[in-house]
PDB file of C-alpha atoms in Angstrom:
ATOM      1  CA  GLY A  12       2.417 -22.121   7.722  1.00 50.00           C
ATOM      2  CA  GLN A  13       4.294 -19.590   5.685  1.00 70.00           C
ATOM      3  CA  GLN A  14       6.329 -21.396   3.062  1.00 83.00           C
ATOM      4  CA  VAL A  15       7.979 -18.347   1.586  1.00 88.00           C
ATOM      5  CA  GLN A  16       9.601 -15.654   3.695  1.00 92.00           C
ATOM      6  CA  GLN A  17      10.461 -12.389   2.037  1.00 94.00           C
ATOM      7  CA  SER A  18      12.597  -9.669   3.550  1.00 96.00           C
ATOM      8  CA  PRO A  19      12.491  -6.858   4.127  1.00 96.00           C
ATOM      9  CA  ALA A  20       8.727  -6.412   4.252  1.00 92.00           C
ATOM     10  CA  SER A  21       9.166  -2.838   3.136  1.00 94.00           C
ATOM     11  CA  LEU A  22      12.029  -0.673   1.951  1.00 96.00           C
ATOM     12  CA  VAL A  23      12.416   3.042   1.280  1.00 97.00           C
ATOM     13  CA  LEU A  24      15.284   4.230  -0.887  1.00 96.00           C
ATOM     14  CA  GLN A  25      16.544   7.448  -2.341  1.00 97.00           C
ATOM     15  CA  GLU A  26      16.778   7.382  -6.094  1.00 97.00           C
ATOM     16  CA  GLY A  27      20.144   5.987  -7.135  1.00 97.00           C
ATOM     17  CA  GLU A  28      20.563   3.682  -4.158  1.00 97.00           C
ATOM     18  CA  ASN A  29      20.768  -0.079  -4.529  1.00 97.00           C
ATOM     19  CA  ALA A  30      18.367  -2.622  -3.056  1.00 96.00           C
ATOM     20  CA  GLU A  31      18.762  -6.239  -2.048  1.00 96.00           C
ATOM     21  CA  LEU A  32      15.614  -8.279  -1.581  1.00 97.00           C
ATOM     22  CA  GLN A  33      15.650 -11.737  -0.072  1.00 97.00           C
ATOM     23  CA  CYS A  34      13.459 -14.758  -0.398  1.00 95.00           C
ATOM     24  CA  ASN A  35      13.758 -17.901   1.729  1.00 94.00           C
ATOM     25  CA  PHE A  36      11.822 -21.087   1.281  1.00 90.00           C
ATOM     26  CA  SER A  37      10.859 -23.457   4.058  1.00 88.00           C
ATOM     27  CA  THR A  38      10.827 -26.524   1.834  1.00 85.00           C
ATOM     28  CA  SER A  39      12.693 -27.941  -1.121  1.00 81.00           C
ATOM     29  CA  LEU A  40      11.718 -26.360  -4.385  1.00 78.00           C
ATOM     30  CA  ASN A  41      11.630 -27.173  -8.029  1.00 75.00           C
ATOM     31  CA  SER A  42      11.959 -23.651  -9.351  1.00 77.00           C
ATOM     32  CA  MET A  43      11.191 -20.112  -8.386  1.00 83.00           C
ATOM     33  CA  GLN A  44      10.202 -16.805  -9.983  1.00 86.00           C
ATOM     34  CA  TRP A  45      10.416 -13.131  -9.190  1.00 92.00           C
ATOM     35  CA  PHE A  46       7.481 -10.874 -10.016  1.00 90.00           C
ATOM     36  CA  TYR A  47       6.948  -7.140  -9.888  1.00 90.00           C
ATOM     37  CA  GLN A  48       3.492  -5.987  -8.953  1.00 82.00           C
ATOM     38  CA  ARG A  49       2.651  -2.443 -10.012  1.00 76.00           C
ATOM     39  CA  PRO A  50       0.963  -0.180  -7.464  1.00 71.00           C
ATOM     40  CA  GLY A  51      -2.301  -0.722  -9.353  1.00 64.00           C
ATOM     41  CA  GLY A  52      -2.018  -4.497  -8.846  1.00 66.00           C
ATOM     42  CA  SER A  53      -0.993  -5.775 -12.247  1.00 70.00           C
ATOM     43  CA  LEU A  54       1.743  -8.384 -12.366  1.00 76.00           C
ATOM     44  CA  VAL A  55       4.953  -8.529 -14.370  1.00 80.00           C
ATOM     45  CA  SER A  56       7.230 -11.552 -14.457  1.00 80.00           C
ATOM     46  CA  LEU A  57      10.866 -10.531 -13.858  1.00 88.00           C
ATOM     47  CA  PHE A  58      12.812 -13.775 -13.708  1.00 87.00           C
ATOM     48  CA  TYR A  59      12.221 -17.443 -13.987  1.00 77.00           C
ATOM     49  CA  ASN A  60      15.303 -18.644 -12.231  1.00 70.00           C
ATOM     50  CA  PRO A  61      15.700 -22.245 -11.276  1.00 63.00           C
ATOM     51  CA  SER A  62      19.298 -21.828 -10.248  1.00 80.00           C
ATOM     52  CA  GLY A  63      22.249 -19.494 -10.539  1.00 89.00           C
ATOM     53  CA  THR A  64      22.410 -15.839 -11.494  1.00 93.00           C
ATOM     54  CA  LYS A  65      20.486 -13.959 -14.153  1.00 91.00           C
ATOM     55  CA  HIS A  66      20.646 -10.355 -15.234  1.00 93.00           C
ATOM     56  CA  SER A  67      18.096  -8.083 -16.813  1.00 91.00           C
ATOM     57  CA  GLY A  68      19.068  -4.455 -17.076  1.00 94.00           C
ATOM     58  CA  ARG A  69      19.503  -3.120 -13.546  1.00 97.00           C
ATOM     59  CA  LEU A  70      18.090  -6.300 -12.012  1.00 96.00           C
ATOM     60  CA  THR A  71      20.068  -9.346 -10.916  1.00 95.00           C
ATOM     61  CA  SER A  72      18.560 -12.503  -9.486  1.00 94.00           C
ATOM     62  CA  THR A  73      20.646 -15.124  -7.687  1.00 94.00           C
ATOM     63  CA  THR A  74      19.113 -18.402  -6.598  1.00 91.00           C
ATOM     64  CA  VAL A  75      20.757 -21.211  -4.647  1.00 90.00           C
ATOM     65  CA  ILE A  76      18.292 -24.058  -4.825  1.00 84.00           C
ATOM     66  CA  LYS A  77      20.027 -26.322  -2.329  1.00 87.00           C
ATOM     67  CA  GLU A  78      20.086 -23.503   0.234  1.00 90.00           C
ATOM     68  CA  ARG A  79      16.436 -22.635  -0.508  1.00 90.00           C
ATOM     69  CA  ARG A  80      17.061 -18.956  -1.049  1.00 93.00           C
ATOM     70  CA  SER A  81      16.983 -16.342  -3.747  1.00 94.00           C
ATOM     71  CA  SER A  82      17.874 -12.664  -3.877  1.00 96.00           C
ATOM     72  CA  LEU A  83      16.913  -9.828  -6.176  1.00 96.00           C
ATOM     73  CA  HIS A  84      19.351  -6.960  -6.527  1.00 97.00           C
ATOM     74  CA  ILE A  85      18.206  -3.646  -7.948  1.00 97.00           C
ATOM     75  CA  SER A  86      21.003  -1.278  -8.821  1.00 97.00           C
ATOM     76  CA  SER A  87      20.699   2.492  -9.232  1.00 97.00           C
ATOM     77  CA  SER A  88      17.057   2.490  -8.206  1.00 97.00           C
ATOM     78  CA  GLN A  89      14.567   4.774  -9.941  1.00 96.00           C
ATOM     79  CA  THR A  90      11.219   6.114  -8.797  1.00 95.00           C
ATOM     80  CA  THR A  91       9.532   3.884 -11.352  1.00 93.00           C
ATOM     81  CA  ASP A  92      10.882   0.839  -9.486  1.00 94.00           C
ATOM     82  CA  SER A  93       8.396   1.532  -6.698  1.00 92.00           C
ATOM     83  CA  GLY A  94       5.928  -1.282  -6.153  1.00 90.00           C
ATOM     84  CA  THR A  95       5.771  -4.753  -4.659  1.00 90.00           C
ATOM     85  CA  TYR A  96       8.277  -7.478  -5.463  1.00 93.00           C
ATOM     86  CA  LEU A  97       7.003 -11.007  -5.066  1.00 91.00           C
ATOM     87  CA  CYS A  98       8.889 -14.245  -5.099  1.00 92.00           C
ATOM     88  CA  ALA A  99       7.168 -17.536  -5.733  1.00 88.00           C
ATOM     89  CA  PHE A 100       8.157 -21.157  -6.044  1.00 83.00           C
ATOM     90  CA  ASP A 101       6.815 -24.526  -7.011  1.00 77.00           C
ATOM     91  CA  ARG A 102       7.648 -27.742  -5.201  1.00 75.00           C
ATOM     92  CA  ASN A 103       6.856 -30.368  -7.732  1.00 66.00           C
ATOM     93  CA  SER A 104       5.707 -30.976 -11.226  1.00 57.00           C
ATOM     94  CA  ASN A 105       2.183 -29.560 -11.162  1.00 59.00           C
ATOM     95  CA  ASN A 106       3.238 -25.920 -11.463  1.00 58.00           C
ATOM     96  CA  ARG A 107       1.246 -24.970  -8.380  1.00 70.00           C
ATOM     97  CA  ILE A 108       3.002 -21.828  -7.216  1.00 76.00           C
ATOM     98  CA  PHE A 109       3.293 -20.486  -3.687  1.00 82.00           C
ATOM     99  CA  PHE A 110       3.814 -16.765  -3.266  1.00 84.00           C
ATOM    100  CA  GLY A 111       5.502 -14.772  -0.544  1.00 88.00           C
ATOM    101  CA  ASP A 112       3.956 -11.689   1.037  1.00 85.00           C
ATOM    102  CA  GLY A 113       6.166  -9.416  -1.000  1.00 90.00           C
ATOM    103  CA  THR A 114       8.569  -6.550  -0.373  1.00 93.00           C
ATOM    104  CA  GLN A 115       7.030  -3.113  -0.791  1.00 92.00           C
ATOM    105  CA  LEU A 116       9.611  -0.804  -2.309  1.00 94.00           C
ATOM    106  CA  VAL A 117       9.342   2.960  -2.360  1.00 94.00           C
ATOM    107  CA  VAL A 118      11.970   4.915  -4.230  1.00 96.00           C
ATOM    108  CA  LYS A 119      11.934   8.619  -3.478  1.00 96.00           C
ATOM    109  CA  PRO A 120      13.217  11.257  -5.897  1.00 95.00           C
TER     110      PRO A 120
ATOM    111  CA  GLY B  20       7.281 -11.996 -25.233  1.00 70.00           C
ATOM    112  CA  PRO B  21       4.231 -14.192 -24.783  1.00 75.00           C
ATOM    113  CA  LYS B  22       1.278 -12.440 -23.231  1.00 84.00           C
ATOM    114  CA  VAL B  23      -1.729 -13.539 -21.243  1.00 91.00           C
ATOM    115  CA  LEU B  24      -4.647 -11.143 -21.589  1.00 94.00           C
ATOM    116  CA  GLN B  25      -7.361 -10.733 -18.999  1.00 95.00           C
ATOM    117  CA  ILE B  26     -10.750  -9.158 -19.528  1.00 96.00           C
ATOM    118  CA  PRO B  27     -12.088  -7.148 -17.794  1.00 96.00           C
ATOM    119  CA  SER B  28      -9.310  -5.378 -15.950  1.00 91.00           C
ATOM    120  CA  HIS B  29     -11.797  -4.072 -13.403  1.00 92.00           C
ATOM    121  CA  GLN B  30     -15.381  -4.935 -12.516  1.00 96.00           C
ATOM    122  CA  ILE B  31     -17.785  -3.840  -9.819  1.00 97.00           C
ATOM    123  CA  ILE B  32     -20.706  -6.147  -9.172  1.00 97.00           C
ATOM    124  CA  ASP B  33     -23.571  -6.451  -6.725  1.00 97.00           C
ATOM    125  CA  MET B  34     -23.367  -9.268  -4.213  1.00 98.00           C
ATOM    126  CA  GLY B  35     -25.315 -12.299  -5.356  1.00 97.00           C
ATOM    127  CA  GLN B  36     -24.882 -11.644  -9.043  1.00 97.00           C
ATOM    128  CA  MET B  37     -22.794 -13.736 -11.402  1.00 98.00           C
ATOM    129  CA  VAL B  38     -19.459 -12.655 -12.800  1.00 98.00           C
ATOM    130  CA  THR B  39     -17.265 -14.181 -15.483  1.00 98.00           C
ATOM    131  CA  LEU B  40     -13.581 -13.351 -15.694  1.00 98.00           C
ATOM    132  CA  ASN B  41     -11.993 -14.045 -19.041  1.00 98.00           C
ATOM    133  CA  CYS B  42      -8.462 -15.096 -19.812  1.00 97.00           C
ATOM    134  CA  ASP B  43      -6.851 -15.305 -23.230  1.00 96.00           C
ATOM    135  CA  PRO B  44      -3.807 -17.531 -22.609  1.00 95.00           C
ATOM    136  CA  VAL B  45      -0.643 -17.793 -24.663  1.00 91.00           C
ATOM    137  CA  SER B  46      -1.646 -19.416 -27.936  1.00 90.00           C
ATOM    138  CA  ASN B  47       0.174 -22.766 -27.737  1.00 88.00           C
ATOM    139  CA  HIS B  48      -0.210 -23.254 -24.000  1.00 90.00           C
ATOM    140  CA  LEU B  49      -2.133 -26.192 -22.632  1.00 90.00           C
ATOM    141  CA  TYR B  50      -2.234 -25.638 -18.869  1.00 90.00           C
ATOM    142  CA  PHE B  51      -4.203 -22.858 -17.281  1.00 93.00           C
ATOM    143  CA  TYR B  52      -4.394 -21.465 -13.774  1.00 92.00           C
ATOM    144  CA  TRP B  53      -6.262 -18.974 -11.633  1.00 95.00           C
ATOM    145  CA  TYR B  54      -4.796 -17.225  -8.601  1.00 92.00           C
ATOM    146  CA  LYS B  55      -6.495 -14.900  -6.161  1.00 93.00           C
ATOM    147  CA  GLN B  56      -5.037 -11.990  -4.247  1.00 87.00           C
ATOM    148  CA  ILE B  57      -7.083 -10.156  -1.648  1.00 87.00           C
ATOM    149  CA  LEU B  58      -5.913  -6.579  -1.116  1.00 80.00           C
ATOM    150  CA  GLY B  59      -2.942  -6.525   1.232  1.00 73.00           C
ATOM    151  CA  GLN B  60      -2.590 -10.287   1.337  1.00 78.00           C
ATOM    152  CA  GLN B  61      -0.445 -12.792  -0.478  1.00 76.00           C
ATOM    153  CA  MET B  62      -1.425 -14.335  -3.751  1.00 83.00           C
ATOM    154  CA  GLU B  63      -2.931 -17.819  -3.486  1.00 87.00           C
ATOM    155  CA  PHE B  64      -3.595 -20.666  -5.866  1.00 87.00           C
ATOM    156  CA  LEU B  65      -7.184 -21.390  -6.847  1.00 94.00           C
ATOM    157  CA  VAL B  66      -7.226 -23.980  -9.587  1.00 93.00           C
ATOM    158  CA  ASN B  67      -5.380 -25.475 -12.524  1.00 89.00           C
ATOM    159  CA  PHE B  68      -6.966 -26.849 -15.664  1.00 93.00           C
ATOM    160  CA  TYR B  69      -5.862 -29.102 -18.502  1.00 91.00           C
ATOM    161  CA  ASN B  70      -7.593 -30.874 -21.345  1.00 91.00           C
ATOM    162  CA  GLY B  71     -10.989 -29.634 -20.313  1.00 92.00           C
ATOM    163  CA  LYS B  72     -10.671 -30.739 -16.699  1.00 93.00           C
ATOM    164  CA  VAL B  73      -9.798 -29.322 -13.321  1.00 94.00           C
ATOM    165  CA  MET B  74      -6.533 -30.977 -12.298  1.00 89.00           C
ATOM    166  CA  GLU B  75      -6.208 -29.512  -8.829  1.00 87.00           C
ATOM    167  CA  LYS B  76      -8.061 -26.965  -6.737  1.00 91.00           C
ATOM    168  CA  SER B  77      -7.469 -25.344  -3.381  1.00 90.00           C
ATOM    169  CA  LYS B  78      -9.899 -24.832  -0.524  1.00 92.00           C
ATOM    170  CA  LEU B  79     -10.364 -21.276  -1.789  1.00 94.00           C
ATOM    171  CA  PHE B  80     -12.045 -22.657  -4.892  1.00 96.00           C
ATOM    172  CA  LYS B  81     -15.562 -22.672  -3.473  1.00 96.00           C
ATOM    173  CA  ASP B  82     -18.566 -24.470  -4.906  1.00 97.00           C
ATOM    174  CA  GLN B  83     -19.702 -21.156  -6.354  1.00 97.00           C
ATOM    175  CA  PHE B  84     -16.615 -21.110  -8.582  1.00 98.00           C
ATOM    176  CA  SER B  85     -16.318 -22.848 -11.918  1.00 98.00           C
ATOM    177  CA  VAL B  86     -13.827 -22.829 -14.760  1.00 98.00           C
ATOM    178  CA  GLU B  87     -14.046 -23.820 -18.376  1.00 96.00           C
ATOM    179  CA  ARG B  88     -12.486 -23.251 -21.760  1.00 94.00           C
ATOM    180  CA  PRO B  89     -15.155 -23.958 -24.348  1.00 87.00           C
ATOM    181  CA  ASP B  90     -13.797 -24.765 -27.829  1.00 81.00           C
ATOM    182  CA  GLY B  91     -10.375 -23.298 -27.197  1.00 75.00           C
ATOM    183  CA  SER B  92     -11.712 -19.828 -26.580  1.00 87.00           C
ATOM    184  CA  TYR B  93     -11.272 -17.875 -23.380  1.00 95.00           C
ATOM    185  CA  PHE B  94     -10.390 -19.699 -20.196  1.00 97.00           C
ATOM    186  CA  THR B  95     -13.018 -18.424 -17.812  1.00 98.00           C
ATOM    187  CA  LEU B  96     -13.560 -18.189 -14.087  1.00 98.00           C
ATOM    188  CA  LYS B  97     -17.210 -17.876 -13.183  1.00 98.00           C
ATOM    189  CA  ILE B  98     -18.465 -16.999  -9.735  1.00 98.00           C
ATOM    190  CA  GLN B  99     -22.169 -17.555  -9.108  1.00 98.00           C
ATOM    191  CA  PRO B 100     -23.381 -16.156  -6.806  1.00 97.00           C
ATOM    192  CA  THR B 101     -20.748 -13.651  -5.743  1.00 98.00           C
ATOM    193  CA  ALA B 102     -20.066 -12.823  -2.101  1.00 97.00           C
ATOM    194  CA  LEU B 103     -18.352  -9.845  -0.490  1.00 97.00           C
ATOM    195  CA  GLU B 104     -15.265 -11.946   0.290  1.00 96.00           C
ATOM    196  CA  ASP B 105     -14.801 -12.620  -3.413  1.00 97.00           C
ATOM    197  CA  SER B 106     -13.481  -9.088  -3.814  1.00 97.00           C
ATOM    198  CA  ALA B 107      -9.893  -9.525  -4.940  1.00 94.00           C
ATOM    199  CA  VAL B 108      -7.589  -9.402  -7.923  1.00 90.00           C
ATOM    200  CA  TYR B 109      -7.763 -12.612  -9.921  1.00 95.00           C
ATOM    201  CA  PHE B 110      -4.717 -13.586 -11.940  1.00 93.00           C
ATOM    202  CA  CYS B 111      -4.771 -16.002 -14.821  1.00 95.00           C
ATOM    203  CA  ALA B 112      -1.671 -17.888 -15.901  1.00 91.00           C
ATOM    204  CA  SER B 113      -0.779 -20.399 -18.569  1.00 89.00           C
ATOM    205  CA  SER B 114       2.077 -22.748 -19.346  1.00 84.00           C
ATOM    206  CA  ILE B 115       2.961 -24.935 -22.260  1.00 83.00           C
ATOM    207  CA  GLN B 116       3.279 -27.957 -20.022  1.00 73.00           C
ATOM    208  CA  GLN B 117       3.819 -28.814 -16.402  1.00 67.00           C
ATOM    209  CA  GLY B 118       7.016 -29.630 -14.654  1.00 58.00           C
ATOM    210  CA  ALA B 119      10.453 -28.213 -14.134  1.00 50.00           C
ATOM    211  CA  GLY B 120      11.655 -25.716 -16.671  1.00 51.00           C
ATOM    212  CA  ASN B 121       8.203 -24.517 -17.651  1.00 62.00           C
ATOM    213  CA  THR B 122       7.472 -20.908 -17.007  1.00 70.00           C
ATOM    214  CA  LEU B 123       4.036 -19.742 -16.018  1.00 76.00           C
ATOM    215  CA  TYR B 124       3.029 -16.598 -17.834  1.00 83.00           C
ATOM    216  CA  PHE B 125       0.702 -14.398 -15.841  1.00 86.00           C
ATOM    217  CA  GLY B 126      -1.887 -11.907 -16.962  1.00 89.00           C
ATOM    218  CA  GLU B 127      -2.079  -8.508 -15.377  1.00 85.00           C
ATOM    219  CA  GLY B 128      -5.067  -9.421 -13.257  1.00 89.00           C
ATOM    220  CA  SER B 129      -8.777  -8.673 -13.078  1.00 93.00           C
ATOM    221  CA  ARG B 130      -9.818  -6.585 -10.109  1.00 92.00           C
ATOM    222  CA  LEU B 131     -13.240  -7.652  -8.833  1.00 95.00           C
ATOM    223  CA  ILE B 132     -15.136  -5.551  -6.345  1.00 96.00           C
ATOM    224  CA  VAL B 133     -18.304  -7.051  -4.876  1.00 97.00           C
ATOM    225  CA  VAL B 134     -20.565  -4.532  -3.186  1.00 97.00           C
TER     226      VAL B 134
END
């Protein structure tokens, strides 16, 4: 079954609006990551975030391991933020990662 | 930051032919991985590799697939023969070790189209 649930599945914003993406895990996890996938398919790692809150520019990731959830906040969205945001986690020590289906974000000018 | 390079970025190949996808991992990393993402579907684990051996593979890692890293050069994924359902983006990743606290660094992917 699906081990990682991401919501929303898709999101359309006007430039300047904020976005909150959610990731919920069905099982206990060791660590998790957020990725950005460009429209062409290439992958960029955003955060490796075992626990707590991390910031990178306009992005903030908050993970609560014991509650099996993580969120990605994008502030003041820009058209270049458009793409797919993936969360992924690993359960144990072998670094095998399970990915969610992603949130497809479209930011309109 | 550390980068994983994948070559080629795109390849179109006739069904039944062989293809080799190349991955240049981060220089001091010891663990290597391949993931597969079919268009519109989630990314899935294929295989991980350490010290010249496959450590774990999923059911997606068919008999036609093989991986190797000869003499510390590229970490390769070979598919022979290719099938239409092998069309996907293949992502390589590497890590310095396994376990908590170790980040996987991903390449940008190699898009394979089998026709």
